[in-house]
Coordinates of C-alpha atoms in Angstrom, one line a residue:
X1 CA 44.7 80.0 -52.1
X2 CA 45.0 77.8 -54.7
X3 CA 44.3 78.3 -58.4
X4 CA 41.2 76.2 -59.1
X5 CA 39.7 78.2 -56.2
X6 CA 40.6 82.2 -57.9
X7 CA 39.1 80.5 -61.3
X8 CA 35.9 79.1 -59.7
X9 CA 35.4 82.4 -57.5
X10 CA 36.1 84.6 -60.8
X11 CA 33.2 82.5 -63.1
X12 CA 30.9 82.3 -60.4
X13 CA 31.1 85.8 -59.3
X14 CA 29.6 86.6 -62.3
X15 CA 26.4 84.8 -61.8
X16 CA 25.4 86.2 -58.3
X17 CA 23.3 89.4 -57.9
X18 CA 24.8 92.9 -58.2
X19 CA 23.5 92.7 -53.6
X20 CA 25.5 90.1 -53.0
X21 CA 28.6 91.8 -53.9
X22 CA 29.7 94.3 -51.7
X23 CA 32.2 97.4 -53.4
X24 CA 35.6 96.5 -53.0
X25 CA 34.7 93.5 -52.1
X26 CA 35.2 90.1 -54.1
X27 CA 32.3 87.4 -54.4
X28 CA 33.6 84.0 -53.1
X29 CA 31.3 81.3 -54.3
X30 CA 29.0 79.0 -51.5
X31 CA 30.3 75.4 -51.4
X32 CA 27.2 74.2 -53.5
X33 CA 28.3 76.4 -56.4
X34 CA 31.7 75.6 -56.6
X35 CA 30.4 71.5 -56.4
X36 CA 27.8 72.6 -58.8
X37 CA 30.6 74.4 -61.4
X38 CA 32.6 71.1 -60.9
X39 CA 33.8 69.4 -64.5
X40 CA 32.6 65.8 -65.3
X41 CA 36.3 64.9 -65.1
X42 CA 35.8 65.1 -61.4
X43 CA 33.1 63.1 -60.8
X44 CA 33.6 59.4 -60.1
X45 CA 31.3 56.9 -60.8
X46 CA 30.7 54.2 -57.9
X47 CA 30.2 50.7 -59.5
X48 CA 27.1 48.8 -58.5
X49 CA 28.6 46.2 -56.9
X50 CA 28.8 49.0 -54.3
X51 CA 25.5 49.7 -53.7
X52 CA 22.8 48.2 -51.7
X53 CA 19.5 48.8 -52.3
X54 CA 17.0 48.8 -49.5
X55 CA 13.4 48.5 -49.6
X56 CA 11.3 49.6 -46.8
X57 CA 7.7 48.8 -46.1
X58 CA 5.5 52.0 -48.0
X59 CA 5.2 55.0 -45.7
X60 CA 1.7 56.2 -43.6
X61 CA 0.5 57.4 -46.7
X62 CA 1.4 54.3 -48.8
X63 CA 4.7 56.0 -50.4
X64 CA 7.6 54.0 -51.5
X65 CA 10.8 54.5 -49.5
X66 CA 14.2 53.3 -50.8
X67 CA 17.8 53.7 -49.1
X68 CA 20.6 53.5 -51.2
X69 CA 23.7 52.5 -49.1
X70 CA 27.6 52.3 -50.5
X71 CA 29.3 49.8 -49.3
X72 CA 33.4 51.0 -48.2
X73 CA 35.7 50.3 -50.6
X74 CA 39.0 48.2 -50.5
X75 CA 41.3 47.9 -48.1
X76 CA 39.1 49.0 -45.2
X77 CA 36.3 46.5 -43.3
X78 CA 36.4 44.1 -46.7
X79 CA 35.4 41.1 -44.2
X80 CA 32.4 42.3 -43.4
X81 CA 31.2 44.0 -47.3
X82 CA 32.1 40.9 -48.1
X83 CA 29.0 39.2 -45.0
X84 CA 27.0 41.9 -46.0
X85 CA 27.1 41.0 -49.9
X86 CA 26.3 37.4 -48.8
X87 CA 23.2 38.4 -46.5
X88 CA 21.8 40.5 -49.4
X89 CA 22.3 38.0 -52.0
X90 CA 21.0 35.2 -49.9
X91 CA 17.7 37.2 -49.0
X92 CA 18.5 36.6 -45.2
X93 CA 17.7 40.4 -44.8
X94 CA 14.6 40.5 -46.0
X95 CA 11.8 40.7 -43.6
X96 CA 13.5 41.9 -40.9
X97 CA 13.4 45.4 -39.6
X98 CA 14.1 48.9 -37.9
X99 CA 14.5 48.4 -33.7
X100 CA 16.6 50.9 -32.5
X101 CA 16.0 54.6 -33.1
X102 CA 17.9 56.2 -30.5
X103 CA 17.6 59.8 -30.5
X104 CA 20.9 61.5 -32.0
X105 CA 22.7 58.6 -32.1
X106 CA 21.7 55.7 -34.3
X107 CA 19.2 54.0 -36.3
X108 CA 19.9 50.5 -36.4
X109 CA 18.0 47.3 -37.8
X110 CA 18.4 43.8 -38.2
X111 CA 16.4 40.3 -37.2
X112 CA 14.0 41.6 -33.9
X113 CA 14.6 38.0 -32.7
X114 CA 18.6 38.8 -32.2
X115 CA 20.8 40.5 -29.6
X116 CA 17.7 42.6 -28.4
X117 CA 16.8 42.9 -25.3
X118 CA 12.8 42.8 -26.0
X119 CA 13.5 39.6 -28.2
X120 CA 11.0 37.0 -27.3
X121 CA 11.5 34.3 -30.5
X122 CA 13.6 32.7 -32.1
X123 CA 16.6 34.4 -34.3
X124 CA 16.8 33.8 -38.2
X125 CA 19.7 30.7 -39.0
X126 CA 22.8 32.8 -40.7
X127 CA 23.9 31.7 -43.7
X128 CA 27.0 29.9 -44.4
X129 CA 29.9 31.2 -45.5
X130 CA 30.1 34.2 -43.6
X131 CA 33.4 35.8 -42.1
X132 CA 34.6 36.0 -38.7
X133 CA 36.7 39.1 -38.1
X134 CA 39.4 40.3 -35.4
X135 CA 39.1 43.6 -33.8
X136 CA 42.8 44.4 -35.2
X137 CA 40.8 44.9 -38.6
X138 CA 38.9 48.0 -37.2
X139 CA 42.0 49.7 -38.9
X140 CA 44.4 49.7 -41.7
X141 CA 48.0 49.1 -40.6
X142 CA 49.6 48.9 -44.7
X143 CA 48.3 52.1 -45.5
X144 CA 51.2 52.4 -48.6
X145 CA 48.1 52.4 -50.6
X146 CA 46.4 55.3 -49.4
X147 CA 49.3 57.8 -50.0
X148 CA 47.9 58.7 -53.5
X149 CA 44.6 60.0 -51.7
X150 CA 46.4 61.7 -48.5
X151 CA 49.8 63.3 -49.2
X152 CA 48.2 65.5 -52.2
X153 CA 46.0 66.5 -49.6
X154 CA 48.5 67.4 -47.2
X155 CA 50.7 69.3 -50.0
X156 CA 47.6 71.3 -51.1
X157 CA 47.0 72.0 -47.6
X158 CA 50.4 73.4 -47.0
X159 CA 50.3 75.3 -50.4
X160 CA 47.6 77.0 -49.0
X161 CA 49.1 78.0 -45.5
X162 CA 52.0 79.3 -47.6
X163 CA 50.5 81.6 -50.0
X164 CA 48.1 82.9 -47.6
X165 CA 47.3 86.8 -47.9
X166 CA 44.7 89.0 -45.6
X167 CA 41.9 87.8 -47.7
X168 CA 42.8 84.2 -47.4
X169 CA 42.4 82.1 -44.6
X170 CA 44.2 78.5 -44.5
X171 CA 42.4 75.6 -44.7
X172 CA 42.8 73.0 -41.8
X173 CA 40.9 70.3 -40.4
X174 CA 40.2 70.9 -36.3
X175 CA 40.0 67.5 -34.9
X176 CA 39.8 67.0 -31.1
X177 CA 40.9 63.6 -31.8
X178 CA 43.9 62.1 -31.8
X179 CA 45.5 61.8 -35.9
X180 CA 44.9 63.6 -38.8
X181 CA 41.6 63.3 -40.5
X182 CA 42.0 63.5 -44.6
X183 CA 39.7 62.0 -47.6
X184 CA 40.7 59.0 -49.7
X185 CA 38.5 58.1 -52.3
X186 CA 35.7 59.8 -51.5
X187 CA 35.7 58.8 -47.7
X188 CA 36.2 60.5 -44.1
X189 CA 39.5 58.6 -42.4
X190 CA 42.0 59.6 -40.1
X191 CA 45.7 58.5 -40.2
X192 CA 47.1 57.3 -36.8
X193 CA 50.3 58.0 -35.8
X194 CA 52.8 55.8 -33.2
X195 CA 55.1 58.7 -32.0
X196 CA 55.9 60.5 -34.9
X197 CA 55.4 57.3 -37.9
X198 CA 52.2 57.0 -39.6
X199 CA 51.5 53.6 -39.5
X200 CA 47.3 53.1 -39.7
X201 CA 44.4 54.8 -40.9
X202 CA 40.7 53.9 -39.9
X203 CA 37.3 55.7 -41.6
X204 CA 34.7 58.0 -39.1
X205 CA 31.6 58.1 -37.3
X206 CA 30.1 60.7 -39.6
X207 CA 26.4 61.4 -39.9
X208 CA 25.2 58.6 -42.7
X209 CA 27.6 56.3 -41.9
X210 CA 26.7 52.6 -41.7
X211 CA 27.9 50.2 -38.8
X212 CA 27.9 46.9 -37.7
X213 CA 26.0 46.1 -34.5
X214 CA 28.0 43.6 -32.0
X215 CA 28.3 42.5 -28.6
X216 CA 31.2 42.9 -25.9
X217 CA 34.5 42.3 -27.0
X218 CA 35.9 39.8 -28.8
X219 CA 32.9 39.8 -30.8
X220 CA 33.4 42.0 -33.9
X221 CA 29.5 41.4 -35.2
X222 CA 29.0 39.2 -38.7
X223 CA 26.9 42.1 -40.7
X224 CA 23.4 40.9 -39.6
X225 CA 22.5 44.1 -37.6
X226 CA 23.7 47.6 -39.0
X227 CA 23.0 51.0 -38.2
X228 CA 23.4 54.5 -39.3
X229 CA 24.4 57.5 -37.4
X230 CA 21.8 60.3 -37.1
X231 CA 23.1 62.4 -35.0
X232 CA 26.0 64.2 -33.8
X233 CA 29.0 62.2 -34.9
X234 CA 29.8 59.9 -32.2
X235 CA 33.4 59.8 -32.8
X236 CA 34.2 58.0 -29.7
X237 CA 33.2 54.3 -31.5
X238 CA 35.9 54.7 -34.2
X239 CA 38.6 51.6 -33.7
X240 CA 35.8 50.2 -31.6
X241 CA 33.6 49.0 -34.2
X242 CA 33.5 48.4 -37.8
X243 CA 32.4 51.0 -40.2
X244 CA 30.9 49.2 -43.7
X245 CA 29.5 52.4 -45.6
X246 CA 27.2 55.2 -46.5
X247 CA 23.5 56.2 -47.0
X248 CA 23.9 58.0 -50.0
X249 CA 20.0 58.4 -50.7
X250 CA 16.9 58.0 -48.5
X251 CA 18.8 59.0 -45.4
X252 CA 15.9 60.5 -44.4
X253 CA 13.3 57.4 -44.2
X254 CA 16.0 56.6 -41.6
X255 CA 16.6 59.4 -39.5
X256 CA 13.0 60.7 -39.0
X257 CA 11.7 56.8 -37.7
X258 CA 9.8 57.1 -33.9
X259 CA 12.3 56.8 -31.4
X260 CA 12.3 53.6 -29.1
X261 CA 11.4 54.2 -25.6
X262 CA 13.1 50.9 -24.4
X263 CA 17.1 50.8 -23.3
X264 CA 19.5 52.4 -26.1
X265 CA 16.3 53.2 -28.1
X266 CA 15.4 49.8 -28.7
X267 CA 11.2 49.4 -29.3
X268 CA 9.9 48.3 -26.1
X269 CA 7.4 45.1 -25.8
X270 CA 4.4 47.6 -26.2
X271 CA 6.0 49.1 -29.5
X272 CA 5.9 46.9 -32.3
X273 CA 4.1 48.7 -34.4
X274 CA 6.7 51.2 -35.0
X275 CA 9.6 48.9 -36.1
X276 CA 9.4 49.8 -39.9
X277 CA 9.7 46.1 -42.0
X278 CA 12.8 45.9 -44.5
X279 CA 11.3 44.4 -47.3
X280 CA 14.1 43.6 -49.5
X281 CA 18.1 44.3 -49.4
X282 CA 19.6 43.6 -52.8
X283 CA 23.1 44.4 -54.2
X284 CA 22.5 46.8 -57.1
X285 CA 24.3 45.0 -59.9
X286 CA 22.4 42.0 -59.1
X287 CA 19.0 44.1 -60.2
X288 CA 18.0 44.6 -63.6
X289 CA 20.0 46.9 -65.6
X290 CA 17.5 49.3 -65.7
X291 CA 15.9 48.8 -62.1
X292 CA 20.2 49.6 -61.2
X293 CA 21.1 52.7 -59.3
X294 CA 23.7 55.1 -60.8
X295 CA 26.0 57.3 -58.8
X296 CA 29.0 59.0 -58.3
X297 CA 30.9 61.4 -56.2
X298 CA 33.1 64.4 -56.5
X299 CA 36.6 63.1 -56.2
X300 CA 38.4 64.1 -53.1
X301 CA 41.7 64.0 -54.8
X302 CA 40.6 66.7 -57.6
X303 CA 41.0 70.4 -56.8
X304 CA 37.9 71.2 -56.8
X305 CA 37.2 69.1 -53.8
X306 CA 40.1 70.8 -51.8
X307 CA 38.6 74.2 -53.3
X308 CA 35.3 73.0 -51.6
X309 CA 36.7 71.8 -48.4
X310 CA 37.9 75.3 -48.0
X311 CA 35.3 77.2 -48.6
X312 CA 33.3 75.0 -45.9
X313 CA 36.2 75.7 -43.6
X314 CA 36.4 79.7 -44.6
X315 CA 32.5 80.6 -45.7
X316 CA 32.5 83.9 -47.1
X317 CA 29.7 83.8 -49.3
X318 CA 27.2 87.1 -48.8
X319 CA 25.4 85.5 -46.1
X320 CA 28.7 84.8 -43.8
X321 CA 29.7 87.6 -41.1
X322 CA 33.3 85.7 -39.6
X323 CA 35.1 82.6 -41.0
X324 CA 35.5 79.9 -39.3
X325 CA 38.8 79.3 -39.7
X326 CA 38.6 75.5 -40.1
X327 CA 36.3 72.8 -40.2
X328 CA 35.4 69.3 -38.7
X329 CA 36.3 66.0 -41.2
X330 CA 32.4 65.6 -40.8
X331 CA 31.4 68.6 -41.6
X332 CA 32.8 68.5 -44.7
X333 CA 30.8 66.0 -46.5
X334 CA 31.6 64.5 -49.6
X335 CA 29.1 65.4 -52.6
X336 CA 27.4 62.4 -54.0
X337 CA 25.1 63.1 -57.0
X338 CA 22.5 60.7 -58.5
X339 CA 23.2 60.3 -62.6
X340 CA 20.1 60.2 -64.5
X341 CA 19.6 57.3 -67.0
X342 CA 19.7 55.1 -63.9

């Protein structure tokens, strides 16, 4: 175990309830009070050219809903930030709207008028300028750049299978896919291996992640339909399509829509009236400075993140009977906190 985790168990144990601590026994802190104990010095602000900002039409009941959306940082999918930058900032987004809602899979929107099968006008002209992308850029083959963000990981990790004691249980990440899942800047990925070299690395079908809808191979899709996973995490599209970002806020004016009836939970002819309008998409540093979104996220590299990740892996807070002994890459979800002021 390593030290930041004995220092966070030891202050927090003094804030729970005499019940919660057995005798003999010592309190280990939930995951949401070790993120809450977290200094500012490991929080990391994401910049607003990161952030989308969209705008759906007002709820039944006339309430604003807003879905804030980071975009993936360098080197991964950069192509197609850099389509969905220009579809925001030309406005070809707005109007458009929700059309798939299948059931624990995806929401996905984009112009009802392309690549669906209950399409009966005419798509919305792209803009110019976009990107075309090969499938090879599903993944990152230089990953020299990432070894900041992994091999810390991989050191703590083995720290912790070395000093383990009877009331320790090491922290690994069970994966019934091929690689090694880890965090890099505040991002689920896995590092792929040919035989025994790590040679590329590619992010993960978590639940919030955004996508970019395309058709059968060679196309890669330009950024004009996305979706987000709100389900189980369909692992089985990483490589196979490109992953863009996050829904960081509002994630559930997306995963709560009426599910489409017609093929892959598209809205059938009869169903228009449940595709939810998009109003507006804008780039958050393109809106008013005090109109802008703030974020951040804890920092995956600081070890209170790794002190985290194990005690979702090993829960032995008052409520928890057995540990689990290990954890899923997406069940260990990277806190993101809005910062007031924004």
């Amino acid at each position: 175990m390593n030290k930041a985790f004995l220092a966070a168990s030891a202050a927090l144990a003094l804030t729970l309830p005499a019940s919660a601590q057995e005798a003999g026994k010592p309190a280990y802190p939930a995951p949401s009070e070790i993120v809450a104990a977290a200094p500012k010095s490991d929080w990391v602000a994401i910049p607003a050219e990161d952030l989308l900002v969209m705008t759906l039409a007002p709820d039944a009941e006339g309430k604003a809903r807003q879905v804030v959306i980071q975009l993936m940082p360098a080197p991964f999918s950069q192509g197609w930030v850099h389509n969905i930058r220009l579809f925001a900032r030309s406005g070809w987004y707005d109007g458009i709207s929700v059309n798939r809602v299948q059931d624990n899979y995806v929401t996905q929107w984009g112009d009802p008028n392309y690549d669906n099968p209950e399409a009966t006008g005419e798509p919305k002209p792209l803009p110019e300028g976009l990107k075309v992308m090969k499938e090879k850029e599903y993944v990152v083959s230089d990953i020299a750049a990432l070894q900041d963000g992994y091999l810390p990981v991989f050191r703590r990790h083995e720290a912790a299978n070395k000093n383990s004691r009877d009331d320790v249980i090491a922290f690994p990440i069970h994966d019934a896919y091929p690689g090694t899942p880890f965090h890099f800047k505040g991002w689920p990925l896995v590092l792929g291996f040919t035989g025994r070299i790590a040679d590329h690395a590619y992010p993960t079908h978590c639940y919030g992640m955004v996508g970019v809808g395309r058709n059968y191979s060679p196309d890669t899709g330009s950024g004009a339909e996305l979706y987000t996973v709100i389900g189980h995490a369909p692992r089985h599209l990483d490589r196979n399509i490109a992953l863009v970002g996050r829904v960081i806020e509002g994630m559930d004016h997306l995963s709560s829509l009426p599910r489409g009836k017609g093929a892959l939970g598209f809205y059938a002819a009869d169903e228009a009236d449940k595709r939810t309008p998009i109003l507006s998409v804008r780039v958050a540093s393109d809106l008013p400075a005090s109109e802008q979104p703030r974020f951040e996220y804890l920092s995956t590299e600081s070890d209170t993140f790794a002190t985290y990740a194990e005690a979702i892996a090993n829960r032995r807070d008052p409520f928890f009977i057995v540990p689990a002994g290990g954890a899923d890459i997406c069940n260990i979800r990277v806190p993101v906190r809005a910062v007031s002021g924004g």
